[in-house]
CSV table of C-alpha atoms and ligand atoms in Angstrom, one decimal:
chain,number,residue,atom,x,y,z
H,15,MET,CA,6.7,7.8,2.4
H,16,VAL,CA,10.1,8.6,3.9
H,17,ASN,CA,11.8,5.5,5.3
H,18,ILE,CA,12.6,6.3,9.0
H,19,GLY,CA,15.3,3.6,9.1
H,20,GLN,CA,17.6,6.0,7.3
H,21,PHE,CA,17.5,8.5,10.3
H,22,GLU,CA,20.0,8.7,13.1
H,23,VAL,CA,20.1,9.8,16.7
H,24,TRP,CA,23.5,10.6,18.1
H,25,PHE,CA,24.3,9.1,21.5
H,26,VAL,CA,26.4,11.7,23.3
H,27,THR,CA,27.9,10.9,26.6
H,28,GLY,CA,29.0,13.6,29.1
H,29,SER,CA,31.8,13.3,31.6
H,30,GLN,CA,34.9,15.3,32.7
H,31,HIS,CA,38.6,14.8,33.3
H,32,LEU,CA,38.6,14.8,37.0
H,33,TYR,CA,38.5,11.0,37.3
H,34,GLY,CA,41.6,10.2,35.2
H,35,ASP,CA,42.1,8.4,31.9
H,36,LYS,CA,41.2,4.9,33.1
H,37,VAL,CA,37.7,6.0,34.1
H,38,LEU,CA,37.2,7.9,30.9
H,39,ARG,CA,38.3,4.8,28.9
H,40,ASN,CA,35.6,2.8,30.8
H,41,VAL,CA,33.1,5.5,30.2
H,42,ALA,CA,33.8,5.4,26.5
H,43,SER,CA,33.5,1.7,26.3
H,44,HIS,CA,30.3,1.6,28.3
H,45,ALA,CA,28.8,4.4,26.1
H,46,THR,CA,29.6,2.5,22.9
H,47,GLU,CA,28.2,-0.7,24.3
H,48,ILE,CA,25.0,1.0,25.3
H,49,ALA,CA,24.6,2.8,22.0
H,50,ASN,CA,25.2,-0.4,20.1
H,51,ALA,CA,22.7,-2.3,22.2
H,52,LEU,CA,20.1,0.4,21.6
H,53,ASN,CA,20.9,0.4,17.9
H,54,ASP,CA,20.2,-3.3,17.8
H,55,SER,CA,16.9,-3.0,19.8
H,56,LYS,CA,13.8,-3.9,17.8
H,57,HIS,CA,12.0,-1.1,19.6
H,58,ILE,CA,14.2,1.7,18.2
H,59,PRO,CA,13.5,2.1,14.4
H,60,VAL,CA,16.3,4.6,13.7
H,61,LYS,CA,20.1,4.2,13.9
H,62,VAL,CA,21.7,5.0,17.2
H,63,ILE,CA,25.2,6.3,16.5
H,64,PRO,CA,27.7,6.2,19.3
H,65,LYS,CA,29.5,9.5,19.5
H,66,SER,CA,32.6,10.3,21.6
H,67,VAL,CA,32.5,11.1,25.3
H,68,VAL,CA,32.6,14.8,25.6
H,69,THR,CA,34.5,16.4,28.5
H,70,THR,CA,35.0,20.0,27.4
H,71,SER,CA,32.9,23.0,26.3
H,72,ASP,CA,34.7,22.9,22.9
H,73,GLN,CA,33.9,19.2,22.3
H,74,ILE,CA,30.3,19.7,23.3
H,75,PHE,CA,30.0,22.7,21.0
H,76,GLU,CA,31.6,20.9,18.1
H,77,ILE,CA,29.4,17.7,18.3
H,78,ILE,CA,26.2,19.8,18.5
H,79,GLN,CA,27.3,21.9,15.6
H,80,GLN,CA,27.8,18.7,13.6
H,81,ALA,CA,24.5,17.3,14.7
H,82,ASN,CA,22.7,20.5,13.7
H,83,SER,CA,24.1,20.3,10.2
H,84,SER,CA,23.8,16.6,9.7
H,85,LYS,CA,21.1,15.7,7.2
H,86,ASN,CA,20.1,12.4,8.8
H,87,CYS,CA,20.6,13.3,12.5
H,88,ILE,CA,17.1,13.8,13.9
H,89,GLY,CA,18.1,14.2,17.5
H,90,ILE,CA,20.5,13.9,20.3
H,91,VAL,CA,20.4,11.3,23.1
H,92,ALA,CA,22.4,12.7,26.0
H,93,TRP,CA,23.7,10.5,28.8
H,94,MET,CA,25.7,11.7,31.8
H,95,HIS,CA,27.7,8.6,32.7
H,96,THR,CA,29.6,10.6,35.3
H,97,PHE,CA,29.4,14.1,36.5
H,98,SER,CA,29.7,16.6,33.6
H,99,PRO,CA,29.8,20.1,35.0
H,100,SER,CA,27.1,21.6,32.9
H,101,LYS,CA,28.4,25.1,32.4
H,102,MET,CA,30.4,23.3,29.8
H,103,TRP,CA,27.1,22.5,28.0
H,104,ILE,CA,25.9,26.1,27.8
H,105,ARG,CA,27.5,27.1,24.5
H,106,GLY,CA,26.5,23.8,22.8
H,107,LEU,CA,22.9,23.7,24.0
H,108,GLY,CA,22.7,27.4,23.1
H,109,ILE,CA,23.0,26.5,19.4
H,110,LEU,CA,21.2,23.1,19.5
H,111,ASN,CA,18.4,23.0,16.9
H,112,LYS,CA,17.6,19.2,17.0
H,113,PRO,CA,15.4,17.5,19.5
H,114,LEU,CA,17.0,16.5,22.7
H,115,VAL,CA,16.3,13.5,24.9
H,116,HIS,CA,18.1,13.0,28.2
H,117,PHE,CA,18.5,9.3,28.7
H,118,HIS,CA,18.9,9.0,32.5
H,119,THR,CA,20.4,5.6,32.8
H,120,GLN,CA,23.5,4.0,34.3
H,121,TYR,CA,25.8,1.3,33.1
H,122,ASN,CA,25.2,-1.1,36.0
H,123,GLU,CA,21.7,-2.3,36.8
H,124,ALA,CA,22.2,-3.2,40.4
H,125,ILE,CA,24.4,-1.9,43.2
H,126,PRO,CA,27.2,-4.5,43.8
H,127,TRP,CA,26.7,-4.4,47.6
H,128,SER,CA,29.7,-6.4,48.7
H,129,GLU,CA,32.1,-4.9,46.1
H,130,ILE,CA,31.1,-1.3,46.0
H,131,ASP,CA,33.9,1.2,46.9
H,132,MET,CA,34.7,4.8,46.1
H,133,ASN,CA,36.2,4.0,42.7
H,134,PHE,CA,32.9,2.4,41.7
H,135,MET,CA,31.1,5.5,43.0
H,136,ASN,CA,33.3,7.8,41.0
H,137,GLU,CA,32.7,5.8,37.8
H,138,ASN,CA,29.0,5.3,38.2
H,139,GLN,CA,27.4,8.6,39.2
H,140,SER,CA,24.6,9.2,36.6
H,141,ALA,CA,22.3,9.7,39.6
H,142,HIS,CA,23.8,13.1,40.3
H,143,GLY,CA,25.5,13.8,36.9
H,144,GLY,CA,22.0,13.6,35.3
H,145,ARG,CA,20.7,16.1,37.9
H,146,GLU,CA,23.4,18.6,37.1
H,147,PHE,CA,22.7,18.3,33.4
H,148,GLY,CA,18.9,18.5,34.0
H,149,PHE,CA,19.3,21.7,35.9
H,150,LEU,CA,21.1,23.4,33.1
H,151,VAL,CA,18.6,22.3,30.4
H,152,SER,CA,15.8,23.6,32.6
H,153,ARG,CA,17.7,26.8,33.4
H,154,MET,CA,18.1,27.4,29.7
H,155,ARG,CA,14.4,26.7,29.1
H,156,LYS,CA,15.3,24.1,26.5
H,157,ASN,CA,12.5,21.7,25.6
H,158,ARG,CA,13.5,18.1,26.0
H,159,LYS,CA,12.3,14.7,27.2
H,160,VAL,CA,13.7,12.8,30.1
H,161,ILE,CA,13.6,9.0,30.0
H,162,VAL,CA,14.6,7.2,33.2
H,163,GLY,CA,15.4,3.5,33.1
H,164,HIS,CA,18.1,0.9,32.8
H,165,TRP,CA,19.3,0.7,29.2
H,166,LYS,CA,18.6,-3.1,29.0
H,167,ASN,CA,15.0,-2.5,30.2
H,168,GLU,CA,12.4,-3.0,27.6
H,169,GLU,CA,10.1,-0.3,28.7
H,170,ALA,CA,13.0,2.3,28.6
H,171,ARG,CA,13.9,1.1,25.1
H,172,ILE,CA,10.3,1.4,24.0
H,173,LYS,CA,10.1,4.9,25.4
H,174,LEU,CA,13.3,5.9,23.6
H,175,GLY,CA,12.2,4.2,20.4
H,176,ASN,CA,8.9,6.0,20.5
H,177,TRP,CA,10.7,9.3,21.0
H,178,THR,CA,12.8,8.7,18.0
H,179,ARG,CA,9.7,8.0,16.0
H,180,VAL,CA,8.3,11.4,17.0
H,181,ALA,CA,11.6,13.0,16.1
H,182,ALA,CA,11.4,11.4,12.7
H,183,GLY,CA,7.9,12.6,12.2
H,184,GLY,CA,8.9,16.2,13.2
H,185,HIS,CA,11.9,16.0,11.0
H,186,ALA,CA,9.9,14.8,8.0
H,187,LEU,CA,7.4,17.6,8.6
H,188,LYS,CA,10.2,20.1,8.6
H,189,ASN,CA,10.8,19.5,4.9
H,190,ALA,CA,7.2,18.6,3.9
H,191,LYS,CA,5.3,20.3,1.1
H,192,ILE,CA,1.5,20.5,1.3
H,193,ALA,CA,-0.5,21.0,-1.9
H,194,ARG,CA,-3.8,22.7,-1.4
H,195,PHE,CA,-6.4,22.3,-4.1
H,196,GLY,CA,-8.9,25.0,-3.8
H,197,ASP,CA,-9.2,27.1,-0.7
H,198,ASN,CA,-10.9,26.6,2.7
H,199,MET,CA,-14.5,25.5,2.9
H,200,ARG,CA,-16.3,28.8,2.9
H,201,GLN,CA,-17.0,30.5,6.3
H,202,VAL,CA,-15.3,27.7,8.3
H,203,ALA,CA,-13.0,29.1,11.0
H,204,VAL,CA,-11.1,26.2,12.7
H,205,THR,CA,-9.5,24.9,9.5
H,206,GLU,CA,-8.0,28.4,8.9
H,207,GLY,CA,-4.7,29.6,10.4
H,208,ASP,CA,-1.4,31.3,10.0
H,209,LYS,CA,0.6,29.4,7.4
H,210,VAL,CA,3.6,31.6,7.8
H,211,GLU,CA,3.7,30.9,11.5
H,212,ALA,CA,3.2,27.2,10.8
H,213,GLN,CA,6.2,27.2,8.5
H,214,ILE,CA,8.3,29.0,11.1
H,215,ARG,CA,7.2,26.6,13.8
H,216,PHE,CA,7.0,23.2,12.0
H,217,GLY,CA,8.9,23.8,8.8
H,218,PHE,CA,6.2,22.6,6.3
H,219,SER,CA,5.0,24.8,3.5
H,220,VAL,CA,1.4,25.1,2.3
H,221,ASN,CA,0.8,26.4,-1.2
H,222,GLY,CA,-2.3,26.6,-3.2
H,223,TYR,CA,-3.0,25.1,-6.7
H,224,GLY,CA,-6.0,25.5,-8.9
H,225,VAL,CA,-8.1,22.5,-9.6
H,226,GLY,CA,-7.3,23.2,-13.3
H,227,ASP,CA,-3.6,22.3,-12.6
H,228,LEU,CA,-4.8,19.0,-11.2
H,229,LEU,CA,-7.1,18.4,-14.1
H,230,LYS,CA,-4.2,18.5,-16.5
H,231,SER,CA,-2.5,15.6,-14.6
H,232,ILE,CA,-5.8,13.7,-14.6
H,233,ASP,CA,-6.3,14.2,-18.4
H,234,ASP,CA,-2.8,12.9,-19.0
H,235,ILE,CA,-3.7,9.5,-17.5
H,236,SER,CA,-4.0,6.7,-20.1
H,237,ASP,CA,-7.0,4.4,-20.4
H,238,SER,CA,-4.7,1.4,-19.9
H,239,ALA,CA,-3.4,2.8,-16.6
H,240,VAL,CA,-7.0,3.3,-15.5
H,241,ALA,CA,-7.8,-0.3,-16.4
H,242,GLN,CA,-4.8,-1.6,-14.5
H,243,LEU,CA,-5.8,0.3,-11.4
H,244,ILE,CA,-9.3,-1.0,-11.6
H,245,THR,CA,-7.8,-4.5,-11.6
H,246,GLU,CA,-5.9,-3.6,-8.4
H,247,TYR,CA,-9.1,-2.3,-6.8
H,248,ALA,CA,-10.8,-5.6,-7.7
H,249,ASN,CA,-8.0,-7.6,-6.1
H,250,GLN,CA,-7.8,-5.5,-2.9
H,251,TYR,CA,-11.5,-4.8,-2.2
H,252,ILE,CA,-14.9,-6.3,-2.3
H,253,ILE,CA,-16.6,-4.8,-5.3
H,254,GLU,CA,-20.0,-5.6,-6.9
H,255,LYS,CA,-19.9,-6.2,-10.6
H,256,GLU,CA,-21.9,-3.2,-11.6
H,257,VAL,CA,-19.7,-0.9,-9.6
H,258,LEU,CA,-16.6,-2.6,-11.1
H,259,ASN,CA,-17.8,-2.1,-14.6
H,260,GLY,CA,-19.4,1.3,-14.0
H,261,LYS,CA,-18.2,4.7,-15.2
H,262,SER,CA,-17.9,6.1,-11.7
H,263,LEU,CA,-15.1,3.8,-10.7
H,264,LYS,CA,-13.1,4.6,-13.9
H,265,ASP,CA,-13.4,8.3,-13.2
H,266,ALA,CA,-12.3,7.7,-9.6
H,267,ALA,CA,-9.3,5.6,-10.7
H,268,ARG,CA,-8.3,8.3,-13.2
H,269,ILE,CA,-8.6,11.0,-10.4
H,270,GLU,CA,-6.4,8.8,-8.1
H,271,LEU,CA,-3.7,8.4,-10.8
H,272,GLY,CA,-3.8,12.1,-11.7
H,273,LEU,CA,-3.6,13.2,-8.1
H,274,ARG,CA,-0.8,10.7,-7.4
H,275,SER,CA,1.2,11.9,-10.4
H,276,PHE,CA,0.7,15.6,-9.4
H,277,LEU,CA,1.9,14.9,-5.8
H,278,GLU,CA,4.8,12.8,-7.0
H,279,GLN,CA,6.0,15.3,-9.6
H,280,GLY,CA,5.8,18.2,-7.2
H,281,ASP,CA,7.4,16.2,-4.3
H,282,PHE,CA,4.4,16.8,-2.1
H,283,GLN,CA,3.9,14.8,1.1
H,284,ALA,CA,0.4,15.9,1.9
H,285,PHE,CA,-2.6,17.7,0.3
H,286,THR,CA,-6.1,19.1,0.9
H,287,ASP,CA,-9.1,19.5,-1.2
H,288,THR,CA,-12.6,20.8,-0.8
H,289,PHE,CA,-16.0,19.8,-2.2
H,290,GLU,CA,-16.6,23.5,-2.9
H,291,ASN,CA,-13.7,23.9,-5.4
H,292,LEU,CA,-14.0,21.0,-7.7
H,293,HIS,CA,-14.5,22.8,-11.0
H,294,GLY,CA,-13.9,20.4,-13.8
H,295,LEU,CA,-13.4,17.4,-11.5
H,296,LYS,CA,-16.2,14.8,-12.0
H,297,GLN,CA,-16.3,13.7,-8.4
H,298,LEU,CA,-14.9,14.5,-5.0
H,299,PRO,CA,-11.7,12.4,-4.6
H,300,GLY,CA,-12.9,9.6,-2.2
H,301,ILE,CA,-11.1,6.4,-2.8
H,302,ALA,CA,-8.1,8.5,-4.1
H,303,ALA,CA,-7.7,10.3,-0.9
H,304,GLN,CA,-8.2,7.1,1.1
H,305,ARG,CA,-5.6,5.2,-0.8
H,306,LEU,CA,-3.1,8.0,-0.9
H,307,MET,CA,-3.4,8.3,2.9
H,308,ALA,CA,-2.8,4.5,3.2
H,309,ASP,CA,0.4,5.1,1.2
H,310,GLY,CA,1.6,7.7,3.8
H,311,TYR,CA,0.3,10.9,2.4
H,312,GLY,CA,-1.2,13.5,4.7
H,313,PHE,CA,-4.7,14.6,3.9
H,314,GLY,CA,-7.2,17.2,5.2
H,315,ALA,CA,-10.6,17.8,3.8
H,316,GLU,CA,-12.2,21.2,3.3
H,317,GLY,CA,-8.9,22.9,2.9
H,318,ASP,CA,-7.7,21.7,6.4
H,319,TRP,CA,-3.9,22.0,5.9
H,320,LYS,CA,-3.2,21.7,9.6
H,321,THR,CA,-4.8,18.3,9.9
H,322,SER,CA,-3.2,17.2,6.6
H,323,ALA,CA,0.2,18.1,8.0
H,324,LEU,CA,-0.5,16.3,11.3
H,325,VAL,CA,-1.8,13.2,9.5
H,326,TYR,CA,1.5,13.1,7.6
H,327,ALA,CA,3.6,13.5,10.7
H,328,VAL,CA,1.6,10.8,12.6
H,329,LYS,CA,2.0,8.4,9.6
H,330,VAL,CA,5.8,8.9,9.7
H,331,MET,CA,5.8,8.3,13.5
H,332,GLY,CA,3.7,5.1,13.2
H,333,GLN,CA,5.7,3.6,10.3
H,334,GLY,CA,5.8,-0.2,10.7
H,335,LEU,CA,3.7,-0.2,13.8
H,336,ASP,CA,0.4,-2.2,14.2
H,337,GLY,CA,-2.7,-0.1,13.8
H,338,GLY,CA,-3.1,2.7,11.4
H,339,SER,CA,-3.8,6.4,11.3
H,340,SER,CA,-6.4,8.5,9.4
H,341,PHE,CA,-8.0,11.8,8.8
H,342,MET,CA,-11.2,11.7,11.0
H,343,GLU,CA,-14.2,13.8,12.0
H,344,ASP,CA,-16.4,13.6,15.0
H,345,TYR,CA,-19.7,13.1,13.3
H,346,THR,CA,-22.6,12.1,15.5
H,347,TYR,CA,-23.3,11.0,19.0
H,348,ASP,CA,-25.0,8.1,20.8
H,349,PHE,CA,-26.0,9.6,24.1
H,350,ARG,CA,-27.0,6.3,25.6
H,351,ASN,CA,-24.6,3.9,27.4
H,352,GLY,CA,-22.5,6.8,28.8
H,353,GLY,CA,-22.2,8.4,25.4
H,354,ARG,CA,-20.2,7.5,22.3
H,355,VAL,CA,-19.0,9.3,19.2
H,356,LEU,CA,-19.4,8.0,15.7
H,357,GLY,CA,-16.4,9.2,13.6
H,358,SER,CA,-16.4,9.3,9.9
H,359,HIS,CA,-16.2,11.7,7.0
H,360,MET,CA,-18.0,12.3,3.7
H,361,LEU,CA,-15.6,9.7,2.2
H,362,GLU,CA,-12.0,10.2,3.2
H,363,ILE,CA,-11.1,7.7,6.0
H,364,CYS,CA,-7.8,5.8,5.6
H,365,PRO,CA,-8.1,2.0,5.1
H,366,SER,CA,-5.0,1.5,7.3
H,367,ILE,CA,-7.4,1.4,10.2
H,368,ALA,CA,-9.8,-1.0,8.6
H,369,SER,CA,-10.8,-4.1,10.5
H,370,HIS,CA,-11.6,-6.1,7.4
H,371,LYS,CA,-11.3,-6.1,3.6
H,372,PRO,CA,-13.0,-2.8,2.6
H,373,LYS,CA,-15.9,-2.7,0.3
H,374,CYS,CA,-15.7,-0.4,-2.7
H,375,GLU,CA,-19.0,1.4,-3.3
H,376,VAL,CA,-20.5,4.2,-5.3
H,377,HIS,CA,-23.2,6.4,-3.9
H,378,PRO,CA,-24.4,10.0,-4.3
H,379,LEU,CA,-22.7,12.5,-2.0
H,380,SER,CA,-25.7,14.7,-1.5
H,381,ILE,CA,-23.5,17.9,-1.2
H,382,GLY,CA,-21.2,19.5,-3.7
H,383,GLY,CA,-23.4,18.8,-6.8
H,384,LYS,CA,-20.9,16.4,-8.5
H,385,GLU,CA,-21.2,12.9,-9.8
H,386,ASP,CA,-21.4,9.9,-7.4
H,387,PRO,CA,-18.0,9.3,-6.0
H,388,ALA,CA,-16.4,5.9,-5.3
H,389,ARG,CA,-15.3,5.2,-1.7
H,390,LEU,CA,-14.0,2.4,0.5
H,391,VAL,CA,-16.4,1.4,3.3
H,392,PHE,CA,-15.2,-0.5,6.4
H,393,GLY,CA,-15.3,-0.6,10.2
H,394,VAL,CA,-12.5,-0.5,12.8
H,395,ASP,CA,-11.5,-3.1,15.4
H,396,SER,CA,-12.0,-2.3,19.1
H,397,GLY,CA,-9.0,-1.1,21.1
H,398,PRO,CA,-7.2,2.0,22.4
H,399,ALA,CA,-6.8,5.0,20.0
H,400,VAL,CA,-6.2,8.7,20.1
H,401,ASN,CA,-7.7,11.7,18.4
H,402,ALA,CA,-5.7,14.9,17.9
H,403,SER,CA,-6.6,18.3,16.6
H,404,LEU,CA,-4.1,21.1,15.8
H,405,VAL,CA,-5.7,24.5,16.2
H,406,ASP,CA,-4.3,28.0,15.7
H,407,MET,CA,-5.1,30.1,18.8
H,408,GLY,CA,-3.8,33.3,17.3
H,409,THR,CA,-0.8,33.5,19.6
H,410,ARG,CA,0.2,29.9,19.3
H,411,PHE,CA,-0.7,26.5,18.0
H,412,ARG,CA,-2.5,24.2,20.4
H,413,LEU,CA,-2.6,20.4,20.0
H,414,VAL,CA,-5.7,18.9,21.6
H,415,VAL,CA,-5.5,15.2,22.3
H,416,ASN,CA,-8.2,12.8,23.5
H,417,GLU,CA,-7.6,9.2,24.5
H,418,VAL,CA,-10.4,7.0,23.4
H,419,ASP,CA,-11.4,3.3,23.2
H,420,VAL,CA,-12.8,2.0,19.9
H,421,VAL,CA,-15.9,0.0,20.5
H,422,GLN,CA,-18.3,-1.8,18.2
H,423,PRO,CA,-21.6,-0.4,17.1
H,424,ASP,CA,-24.7,-2.0,18.7
H,425,GLU,CA,-26.1,-2.9,15.3
H,426,ASP,CA,-25.1,-3.0,11.7
H,427,LEU,CA,-25.2,0.2,9.7
H,428,PRO,CA,-26.5,-1.0,6.4
H,429,LYS,CA,-27.5,2.4,5.0
H,430,LEU,CA,-24.3,4.3,6.0
H,431,PRO,CA,-22.1,4.3,2.8
H,432,VAL,CA,-18.9,5.5,4.4
H,433,ALA,CA,-16.1,4.1,6.6
H,434,ARG,CA,-16.9,4.6,10.3
H,435,VAL,CA,-15.5,4.1,13.7
H,436,LEU,CA,-17.3,4.3,17.1
H,437,TRP,CA,-15.4,5.3,20.2
H,438,ASP,CA,-15.8,5.8,23.8
H,439,PRO,CA,-13.8,8.9,24.8
H,440,LYS,CA,-11.9,9.1,28.1
H,441,PRO,CA,-12.8,9.8,30.8
H,442,ASN,CA,-16.4,9.8,29.4
H,443,MET,CA,-18.2,11.5,26.6
H,444,GLY,CA,-19.5,14.4,28.7
H,445,ILE,CA,-16.2,15.5,30.1
H,446,ALA,CA,-14.3,14.7,26.9
H,447,ALA,CA,-16.6,16.8,24.7
H,448,GLU,CA,-16.8,19.6,27.2
H,449,SER,CA,-13.0,19.8,27.6
H,450,TRP,CA,-12.4,19.4,23.9
H,451,ILE,CA,-14.8,22.3,23.1
H,452,ILE,CA,-13.4,24.5,25.9
H,453,ALA,CA,-9.9,23.9,24.4
H,454,GLY,CA,-11.2,24.9,21.0
H,455,GLY,CA,-10.4,21.5,19.4
H,456,GLY,CA,-11.6,21.1,15.9
H,457,HIS,CA,-14.1,18.7,14.3
H,458,HIS,CA,-11.3,17.4,12.1
H,459,THR,CA,-8.7,15.2,13.8
H,460,VAL,CA,-6.0,12.7,13.2
H,461,PHE,CA,-7.2,9.4,14.6
H,462,SER,CA,-4.6,6.8,15.3
H,463,LYS,CA,-4.4,3.3,16.6
H,464,ALA,CA,-0.7,3.2,16.0
H,465,ILE,CA,0.6,5.9,18.3
H,466,THR,CA,-0.3,7.0,21.9
H,467,SER,CA,-0.9,10.5,23.4
H,468,GLU,CA,2.7,10.4,24.7
H,469,TYR,CA,3.9,10.7,21.0
H,470,LEU,CA,1.8,13.7,20.5
H,471,GLU,CA,3.0,15.3,23.8
H,472,ASP,CA,6.6,14.7,22.7
H,473,PHE,CA,5.8,16.2,19.3
H,474,ALA,CA,4.3,19.3,20.8
H,475,GLU,CA,7.4,19.6,23.1
H,476,MET,CA,9.8,19.4,20.1
H,477,ALA,CA,7.8,22.0,18.1
H,478,GLY,CA,7.4,24.2,21.2
H,479,ILE,CA,3.6,24.3,20.9
H,480,GLU,CA,0.9,23.9,23.5
H,481,CYS,CA,-0.5,20.4,24.1
H,482,VAL,CA,-3.5,19.5,26.2
H,483,VAL,CA,-4.5,15.8,26.8
H,484,ILE,CA,-7.9,14.7,27.8
H,485,ASP,CA,-7.6,11.3,29.4
H,486,LYS,CA,-8.9,9.1,32.2
H,487,ASN,CA,-7.7,11.7,34.8
H,488,THR,CA,-9.2,14.8,33.2
H,489,ASN,CA,-11.1,17.0,35.6
H,490,PRO,CA,-13.0,19.8,33.7
H,491,ARG,CA,-12.3,22.5,36.4
H,492,ASN,CA,-8.5,21.8,36.5
H,493,PHE,CA,-8.5,21.4,32.7
H,494,LYS,CA,-10.0,24.9,32.2
H,495,GLU,CA,-7.5,26.3,34.7
H,496,SER,CA,-4.6,24.8,32.9
H,497,LEU,CA,-5.8,26.4,29.6
H,498,LYS,CA,-5.7,29.8,31.4
H,499,TRP,CA,-2.2,29.2,32.8
H,500,ASN,CA,-1.0,28.2,29.4
H,501,GLU,CA,-2.3,31.4,28.0
H,502,VAL,CA,0.2,33.2,30.2
H,503,TYR,CA,3.0,30.7,29.8
H,504,TYR,CA,3.0,30.9,26.0
H,505,HIS,CA,3.0,34.6,26.0
H,506,LEU,CA,6.1,34.6,28.2
H,507,PHE,CA,8.0,31.7,26.7
H,508,GLN,CA,7.2,31.0,23.2
H,509,ASN,CA,10.1,33.0,21.8
H,510,HIS,CA,12.6,31.1,24.0
H,511,MET,CA,12.1,27.8,22.2
W,628,MN,MN1,-15.1,17.8,7.3
């Protein structure tokens, strides 16, 4: 997976010449001090590069032009130390094509009551400089995030760091290639969508490959490589002897190696498959999809390229964080105890969310008519998580997000041969499922314990797509209304982003 530590955000400070050189020198030194402190913060995983104080329309245009064409710059952090009359920003913001965060902070944390004079007021006027900048960004209908807080404050740094993670995920997605083995599961609607619009909107490309192309890579794998991978399985997972020595696990290992080699050679970051197009493959890739996801690949089953792309983006955002992220599906309900959802899939749940050492098992699949596939079986620790589904509404993409709490099953599930997770959706299962369905959210999701709904909202904001969040405050009547308002909004504004 792409290393997000290589990415940069540029710290650009706005001011003007009205206050004289001495103030501008102070502004510059404060800006450098703040950018360096943010760069050193453990909460910000990318480099924060201090850029010069900009005081003219030409300077602003030039720095934004450079940011646009810089390979590693994934966003601009704008700070108005003083008042920066924002007509100067029109030309620059007009061409900005990187995500923008307005860091609304000021150099001093407290007001120096006994010392404060008009010189101090002139030098420390973020409070109204930030408002002038904010007006212009709003007036230009530019999507951005506003983070308010003192730059030494941990919460503000976490917010900024999380935003940079989202920018990294969006940036990685821009250049991502998704391989699609086979087509969509027949007759399924929600996993379909406009791939051209997706490429225009997000940047990633989705292209199809015959399973025969993949078979060639699988056939090229040597027996010794298969034996080596089986040893790795034995070291990492709990495996019964007969599974370890059986033919199914060898076939599964060969599929993993072939798939990995295909994806590496084609420089793909994500993929889809479907149990209906497996001609020549001995089994549906189970452990292969699981382990590739754990290594940062995006995955979507049944041809679901939108979820595959989203899994990849979320994996990039969550790099190095606790928790994990996986392809997921709402499977079955427990209507007692206020209602809970058991999430799983036929096989393909990422072990990055496992609460314990996974068990590697082989069982029949019951659909698809292939040989018994190998898969990793595990449960998931309790705690907060999110589910997100990206759907194509015809006129726009909509990201549907639900905040959930992972809970533990009432009893063991000895006969369920797949990884599983039980969650309690917010505000409760009734409202969550009703709202999700009204919003057209799919059965496939990205499930993540690493990121929060705020990441996904920021992601939608950067991509200029709709985002609806179902959380503890969701009221079905208001939620339904907001979907109707969005219908109008996205017709009016989607070309302005
Ligand atoms: Mn499915």
